Amino acid sequence: MKKLVGLSIATFEWRFGDKEALKLAKDIGCDAVDFGLEDQEPDKEGSVYSKGEDFVRKYYGELGDYAKELGLVISQTHGRCASYRRDEEWNKVTLEKTRLDLIATKALGAPALVV
């Protein structure tokens, strides 16, 4: 069985953008990436998640296709790590974010979402 060299690319995503982060990972010799979804928020203006479910599917589907073109496996994604507070509005947004994380994960072609 071939072992893959993987990298968590969230910091690259935040600094250079999603597409460039994938390209950088490939350029430095990675076979797989852990794709960060932590910064996407359904209630944050400009966020991919603020543009609706169909946009999330399209955007991350195209990124998944791009990763395949580069020869990269998206081995997993990372969503929000904190999942509960004593704040009902925060919990409501978190549940919606996690739902969108799952949609993005499927669109990217990754088998797992870490939350």
XYZ file of C-alpha atoms in Angstrom:
115
model
C 0.000 0.000 0.000
C 1.347 3.396 -0.985
C 1.670 5.844 1.897
C 0.617 9.404 1.198
C 2.371 12.556 2.333
C -0.314 14.889 3.666
C -0.530 18.417 5.016
C -3.120 20.527 6.801
C -3.464 23.532 4.488
C -5.780 25.838 6.484
C -3.066 28.455 7.076
C -2.209 28.430 3.366
C -5.919 28.856 2.567
C -6.242 31.872 4.861
C -3.114 33.518 3.511
C -3.194 32.679 -0.198
C -6.733 31.486 -0.981
C -8.143 27.994 -1.449
C -6.932 27.268 -4.970
C -3.418 28.545 -4.388
C -3.213 26.550 -1.132
C -3.910 23.351 -3.050
C -1.298 24.256 -5.667
C 1.304 25.054 -2.985
C 0.687 21.693 -1.290
C 1.240 19.902 -4.594
C 4.300 21.999 -5.440
C 6.025 21.070 -2.165
C 5.422 17.365 -2.746
C 2.205 16.520 -0.935
C -0.098 13.735 -2.091
C -2.976 14.585 0.244
C -4.383 17.539 2.153
C -6.532 18.217 5.169
C -8.763 21.041 3.932
C -9.713 23.740 6.452
C -13.314 24.908 6.669
C -12.901 26.565 10.080
C -13.090 30.141 8.805
C -16.345 29.731 6.867
C -19.383 31.099 8.711
C -22.989 31.244 7.454
C -23.482 34.645 9.103
C -20.176 36.264 8.007
C -20.362 38.592 5.031
C -18.179 37.408 2.160
C -17.934 33.855 3.482
C -18.626 31.064 1.002
C -21.230 29.784 3.477
C -23.098 33.111 3.467
C -23.950 32.583 -0.225
C -26.211 29.566 0.243
C -26.130 25.805 -0.019
C -26.068 25.629 -3.827
C -23.080 27.979 -3.953
C -21.278 25.860 -1.321
C -21.784 22.734 -3.450
C -20.582 24.440 -6.623
C -17.600 26.208 -5.059
C -16.246 23.194 -3.204
C -17.115 20.813 -6.039
C -14.930 22.886 -8.359
C -12.124 22.916 -5.764
C -12.404 19.144 -5.421
C -12.095 18.809 -9.197
C -9.067 21.110 -9.155
C -7.421 19.017 -6.434
C -7.950 15.885 -8.555
C -6.425 17.639 -11.584
C -3.377 18.374 -9.451
C -3.235 14.756 -8.311
C -4.125 15.581 -4.703
C -6.356 13.564 -2.399
C -8.441 15.568 0.049
C -8.143 13.107 2.902
C -10.362 15.016 5.333
C -11.706 18.434 6.220
C -11.712 20.367 9.483
C -14.735 22.314 10.666
C -15.357 24.291 13.823
C -13.842 22.482 16.789
C -15.980 23.972 19.578
C -19.483 22.573 19.278
C -21.580 23.825 22.211
C -22.020 26.929 24.366
C -24.686 28.145 26.724
C -25.774 30.533 23.988
C -28.701 29.368 21.862
C -27.980 31.745 18.962
C -24.343 30.590 18.798
C -25.496 26.961 18.914
C -27.974 27.607 16.089
C -25.257 29.130 13.890
C -22.860 26.308 14.810
C -25.387 23.660 13.788
C -25.909 25.403 10.428
C -22.152 25.764 9.960
C -21.631 22.063 10.649
C -24.381 21.175 8.169
C -22.641 23.304 5.527
C -19.277 21.762 6.512
C -20.740 18.347 5.701
C -22.018 19.580 2.323
C -18.605 21.115 1.531
C -16.813 17.935 2.627
C -18.930 15.805 0.302
C -18.470 18.286 -2.574
C -14.691 18.208 -2.084
C -14.779 14.415 -2.244
C -13.331 13.974 1.236
C -14.403 10.938 3.265
C -14.466 12.672 6.682
C -15.113 15.955 8.469
C -13.314 16.538 11.764
C -15.263 18.638 14.285
